[in-house]
Amino acid sequence: MSLLSAGLGVGVIAFINQRLIEVGSMAALPQFLGLLAVLLAVTLSTQLALTVLGHHFVFDLRSRLVKRILDTDIERLEQLGNATLLASLSSDVRNITIGFVRLPELIQGVVLTLASVAYLAWLSPQMVVITVVWIAFTMGVGWVLVSRVYRHFRLVRESEDSLYKDFQAAIEGRKELALNRDRARRFYDERYTANARDYRHHIIRADTYHLSANNWSNIMMLGAIGVVFFL
């Protein structure tokens, strides 16, 4: 369905170029609207199917993880620590699910890009060279930005473990901390705050590079369209 959606996306581009721009006939407008409706239906069906499949995937993955925890020796569980296990069951599974559900966008993007380049090559071989160089430069800068995102996400994951330990300590040790306010203050000021600030620092950096990569690619693709029409 993702491949079909990408193919329909290329078909819409070709239809706009050949029927709406070159011919300019009002008779082509109903066909164009029908093509858009089919594209919308197929794309929405693809994403909904992957969403449902993704949530079933989360259910199965979490169930297997819980089953493994129940079947694991106490010594091994204590060695791993509750914080690591909780992070695996929550944030790790959530991140895997996000990647799983976003898979159709990757497939559609790759197919759409290759098909569009092939269509452009049929229109003008010289234009393909310029477009490919432009896209390669865009991807090169984007790769640098995304690599920074991954680096900070790894540090975010490490900070999450520390925060889960802090949450666990605050909940399980609430009686002791309530009896000793100095210890509670030191725990909050020296341990929790430091780990929370570390998490905040890396998640802001990761989001900044992620947004920069998104905006860079979107703006450069608009630039590519402008260059193609200009030339």
Tab-separated table of C-alpha atoms in Angstrom:
chain	number	residue	atom	x	y	z
A	1	MET	CA	0.000	0.000	0.000
A	2	SER	CA	2.948	2.331	0.672
A	3	LEU	CA	4.338	1.609	-2.781
A	4	LEU	CA	0.905	2.232	-4.331
A	5	SER	CA	0.597	5.509	-2.424
A	6	ALA	CA	4.023	6.641	-3.634
A	7	GLY	CA	3.145	5.670	-7.214
A	8	LEU	CA	-0.073	7.672	-7.011
A	9	GLY	CA	1.938	10.639	-5.697
A	10	VAL	CA	4.125	10.509	-8.804
A	11	GLY	CA	0.993	10.156	-10.930
A	12	VAL	CA	-0.445	13.350	-9.415
A	13	ILE	CA	2.780	15.218	-10.272
A	14	ALA	CA	2.729	13.911	-13.848
A	15	PHE	CA	-0.990	14.713	-14.197
A	16	ILE	CA	-0.428	18.301	-13.023
A	17	ASN	CA	2.429	18.740	-15.487
A	18	GLN	CA	0.832	17.108	-18.522
A	19	ARG	CA	-2.890	17.819	-18.187
A	20	LEU	CA	-3.278	20.910	-15.994
A	21	ILE	CA	-0.204	22.946	-16.986
A	22	GLU	CA	0.440	21.916	-20.609
A	23	VAL	CA	-3.141	21.268	-21.771
A	24	GLY	CA	-4.919	23.524	-19.292
A	25	SER	CA	-8.325	22.000	-19.954
A	26	MET	CA	-11.123	22.415	-17.417
A	27	ALA	CA	-12.263	18.892	-18.330
A	28	ALA	CA	-9.189	17.541	-16.543
A	29	LEU	CA	-10.201	19.118	-13.224
A	30	PRO	CA	-12.690	16.375	-12.168
A	31	GLN	CA	-10.098	13.736	-13.031
A	32	PHE	CA	-7.522	15.601	-10.955
A	33	LEU	CA	-9.878	15.817	-7.959
A	34	GLY	CA	-10.691	12.107	-8.304
A	35	LEU	CA	-6.982	11.267	-8.374
A	36	LEU	CA	-6.445	13.321	-5.210
A	37	ALA	CA	-9.343	11.491	-3.504
A	38	VAL	CA	-7.850	8.092	-4.371
A	39	LEU	CA	-4.422	9.259	-3.135
A	40	LEU	CA	-5.959	10.448	0.129
A	41	ALA	CA	-7.829	7.161	0.656
A	42	VAL	CA	-4.800	4.963	-0.067
A	43	THR	CA	-2.407	7.072	2.039
A	44	LEU	CA	-4.803	7.198	4.978
A	45	SER	CA	-5.461	3.453	4.747
A	46	THR	CA	-1.721	2.759	4.734
A	47	GLN	CA	-1.072	4.874	7.819
A	48	LEU	CA	-4.089	3.492	9.702
A	49	ALA	CA	-3.049	-0.087	8.901
A	50	LEU	CA	0.476	0.555	10.184
A	51	THR	CA	-0.884	2.306	13.279
A	52	VAL	CA	-3.101	-0.653	14.199
A	53	LEU	CA	-0.299	-3.084	13.419
A	54	GLY	CA	2.119	-0.938	15.444
A	55	HIS	CA	-0.052	-0.990	18.567
A	56	HIS	CA	-0.459	-4.771	18.278
A	57	PHE	CA	3.320	-4.887	17.972
A	58	VAL	CA	3.671	-2.848	21.199
A	59	PHE	CA	1.312	-5.209	23.019
A	60	ASP	CA	3.281	-8.280	21.910
A	61	LEU	CA	6.666	-6.709	22.646
A	62	ARG	CA	5.693	-5.542	26.134
A	63	SER	CA	4.128	-8.912	26.893
A	64	ARG	CA	7.336	-10.709	25.859
A	65	LEU	CA	9.419	-8.322	27.963
A	66	VAL	CA	7.227	-8.865	31.039
A	67	LYS	CA	7.355	-12.650	30.473
A	68	ARG	CA	11.168	-12.486	30.287
A	69	ILE	CA	11.293	-10.462	33.502
A	70	LEU	CA	9.132	-13.080	35.246
A	71	ASP	CA	11.404	-15.872	33.937
A	72	THR	CA	14.691	-14.131	34.858
A	73	ASP	CA	16.659	-14.907	38.015
A	74	ILE	CA	16.340	-12.447	40.895
A	75	GLU	CA	20.103	-11.845	40.899
A	76	ARG	CA	20.076	-10.809	37.245
A	77	LEU	CA	17.100	-8.491	37.781
A	78	GLU	CA	18.815	-6.819	40.726
A	79	GLN	CA	21.953	-6.433	38.619
A	80	LEU	CA	19.971	-4.664	35.875
A	81	GLY	CA	18.031	-2.502	38.305
A	82	ASN	CA	14.390	-1.470	38.327
A	83	ALA	CA	15.061	1.830	36.550
A	84	THR	CA	16.549	0.125	33.472
A	85	LEU	CA	13.663	-2.347	33.299
A	86	LEU	CA	11.035	0.397	33.630
A	87	ALA	CA	12.740	2.480	30.926
A	88	SER	CA	12.796	-0.541	28.611
A	89	LEU	CA	9.090	-1.204	29.124
A	90	SER	CA	8.097	2.437	28.599
A	91	SER	CA	10.377	4.726	26.593
A	92	ASP	CA	12.287	2.063	24.635
A	93	VAL	CA	9.120	0.321	23.435
A	94	ARG	CA	7.559	3.708	22.622
A	95	ASN	CA	10.560	4.733	20.499
A	96	ILE	CA	10.521	1.425	18.601
A	97	THR	CA	6.812	1.897	17.927
A	98	ILE	CA	7.341	5.414	16.569
A	99	GLY	CA	9.932	4.094	14.128
A	100	PHE	CA	7.631	1.222	13.128
A	101	VAL	CA	4.636	3.479	12.461
A	102	ARG	CA	6.776	5.983	10.508
A	103	LEU	CA	8.010	3.241	8.161
A	104	PRO	CA	5.414	4.005	5.411
A	105	GLU	CA	6.676	7.589	5.180
A	106	LEU	CA	10.213	6.301	4.567
A	107	ILE	CA	9.047	3.879	1.856
A	108	GLN	CA	6.859	6.511	0.196
A	109	GLY	CA	9.637	9.091	0.337
A	110	VAL	CA	12.244	6.787	-1.242
A	111	VAL	CA	9.908	5.571	-4.002
A	112	LEU	CA	8.595	9.078	-4.671
A	113	THR	CA	12.130	10.488	-4.907
A	114	LEU	CA	13.400	7.788	-7.273
A	115	ALA	CA	10.282	7.926	-9.452
A	116	SER	CA	10.382	11.738	-9.585
A	117	VAL	CA	14.050	11.705	-10.600
A	118	ALA	CA	13.248	9.136	-13.321
A	119	TYR	CA	10.329	11.284	-14.525
A	120	LEU	CA	12.569	14.368	-14.556
A	121	ALA	CA	15.208	12.426	-16.507
A	122	TRP	CA	12.569	11.647	-19.128
A	123	LEU	CA	11.716	15.344	-19.351
A	124	SER	CA	15.288	16.707	-19.299
A	125	PRO	CA	18.479	14.630	-18.683
A	126	GLN	CA	20.514	17.804	-18.080
A	127	MET	CA	18.112	18.883	-15.356
A	128	VAL	CA	18.598	15.582	-13.502
A	129	VAL	CA	22.308	16.289	-13.028
A	130	ILE	CA	21.594	19.652	-11.415
A	131	THR	CA	18.785	18.225	-9.277
A	132	VAL	CA	20.830	15.247	-8.084
A	133	VAL	CA	23.733	17.531	-7.085
A	134	TRP	CA	21.288	19.778	-5.221
A	135	ILE	CA	19.688	16.806	-3.438
A	136	ALA	CA	23.097	15.301	-2.594
A	137	PHE	CA	24.183	18.584	-0.991
A	138	THR	CA	20.887	18.766	0.920
A	139	MET	CA	21.259	15.180	2.161
A	140	GLY	CA	24.897	15.756	3.138
A	141	VAL	CA	24.059	18.673	5.411
A	142	GLY	CA	20.985	16.825	6.695
A	143	TRP	CA	23.103	13.765	7.534
A	144	VAL	CA	25.413	15.909	9.678
A	145	LEU	CA	22.430	17.367	11.550
A	146	VAL	CA	20.738	13.986	12.041
A	147	SER	CA	23.969	12.422	13.347
A	148	ARG	CA	23.949	15.091	16.064
A	149	VAL	CA	20.334	14.142	16.848
A	150	TYR	CA	21.285	10.483	17.348
A	151	ARG	CA	24.262	11.390	19.537
A	152	HIS	CA	22.115	13.458	21.874
A	153	PHE	CA	19.323	10.846	21.862
A	154	ARG	CA	21.818	8.279	23.170
A	155	LEU	CA	22.721	10.673	25.987
A	156	VAL	CA	19.012	11.311	26.608
A	157	ARG	CA	18.490	7.552	27.023
A	158	GLU	CA	21.301	7.406	29.594
A	159	SER	CA	19.822	10.382	31.436
A	160	GLU	CA	16.423	8.652	31.444
A	161	ASP	CA	17.878	5.727	33.376
A	162	SER	CA	19.197	8.139	36.005
A	163	LEU	CA	15.846	9.922	36.230
A	164	TYR	CA	13.966	6.648	36.660
A	165	LYS	CA	16.327	5.793	39.520
A	166	ASP	CA	15.578	9.170	41.075
A	167	PHE	CA	11.823	8.632	40.698
A	168	GLN	CA	12.143	5.211	42.273
A	169	ALA	CA	14.240	6.593	45.148
A	170	ALA	CA	11.750	9.406	45.786
A	171	ILE	CA	8.768	7.021	45.851
A	172	GLU	CA	10.303	4.089	47.730
A	173	GLY	CA	12.294	6.267	50.142
A	174	ARG	CA	9.582	8.818	50.817
A	175	LYS	CA	9.315	7.886	54.508
A	176	GLU	CA	13.052	8.225	55.145
A	177	LEU	CA	13.200	11.465	53.156
A	178	ALA	CA	10.226	12.838	55.056
A	179	LEU	CA	11.942	12.105	58.376
A	180	ASN	CA	15.237	13.642	57.292
A	181	ARG	CA	14.605	16.934	55.483
A	182	ASP	CA	18.336	17.620	55.019
A	183	ARG	CA	18.726	14.349	53.154
A	184	ALA	CA	15.610	15.158	51.096
A	185	ARG	CA	17.017	18.582	50.224
A	186	ARG	CA	20.399	17.103	49.208
A	187	PHE	CA	18.642	14.429	47.142
A	188	TYR	CA	16.563	17.056	45.345
A	189	ASP	CA	19.297	19.697	44.865
A	190	GLU	CA	22.344	17.529	44.183
A	191	ARG	CA	21.024	14.341	42.598
A	192	TYR	CA	17.624	14.813	40.978
A	193	THR	CA	18.167	18.385	39.752
A	194	ALA	CA	21.533	17.504	38.193
A	195	ASN	CA	20.078	14.517	36.313
A	196	ALA	CA	16.967	16.472	35.261
A	197	ARG	CA	19.091	19.334	33.931
A	198	ASP	CA	21.281	16.868	32.053
A	199	TYR	CA	18.170	15.319	30.459
A	200	ARG	CA	16.780	18.770	29.604
A	201	HIS	CA	20.074	19.840	28.013
A	202	HIS	CA	20.339	16.821	25.721
A	203	ILE	CA	16.638	16.659	24.754
A	204	ILE	CA	16.688	20.358	23.787
A	205	ARG	CA	19.834	19.798	21.709
A	206	ALA	CA	18.316	16.727	20.044
A	207	ASP	CA	15.064	18.549	19.223
A	208	THR	CA	16.998	21.588	17.952
A	209	TYR	CA	19.049	19.526	15.511
A	210	HIS	CA	15.956	17.532	14.532
A	211	LEU	CA	13.955	20.672	13.746
A	212	SER	CA	16.948	22.144	11.913
A	213	ALA	CA	17.258	19.031	9.747
A	214	ASN	CA	13.514	19.069	8.954
A	215	ASN	CA	13.444	22.756	8.065
A	216	TRP	CA	16.665	22.491	6.057
A	217	SER	CA	15.338	19.624	3.929
A	218	ASN	CA	11.921	21.233	3.388
A	219	ILE	CA	13.361	24.622	2.395
A	220	MET	CA	15.996	23.082	0.128
A	221	MET	CA	13.317	21.011	-1.632
A	222	LEU	CA	11.357	24.201	-2.271
A	223	GLY	CA	14.615	25.667	-3.575
A	224	ALA	CA	15.049	22.684	-5.882
A	225	ILE	CA	11.558	23.253	-7.320
A	226	GLY	CA	12.417	26.917	-7.897
A	227	VAL	CA	15.716	26.072	-9.598
A	228	VAL	CA	14.040	23.522	-11.878
A	229	PHE	CA	11.332	25.970	-12.970
A	230	PHE	CA	13.900	28.755	-13.431
A	231	LEU	CA	16.193	26.668	-15.608
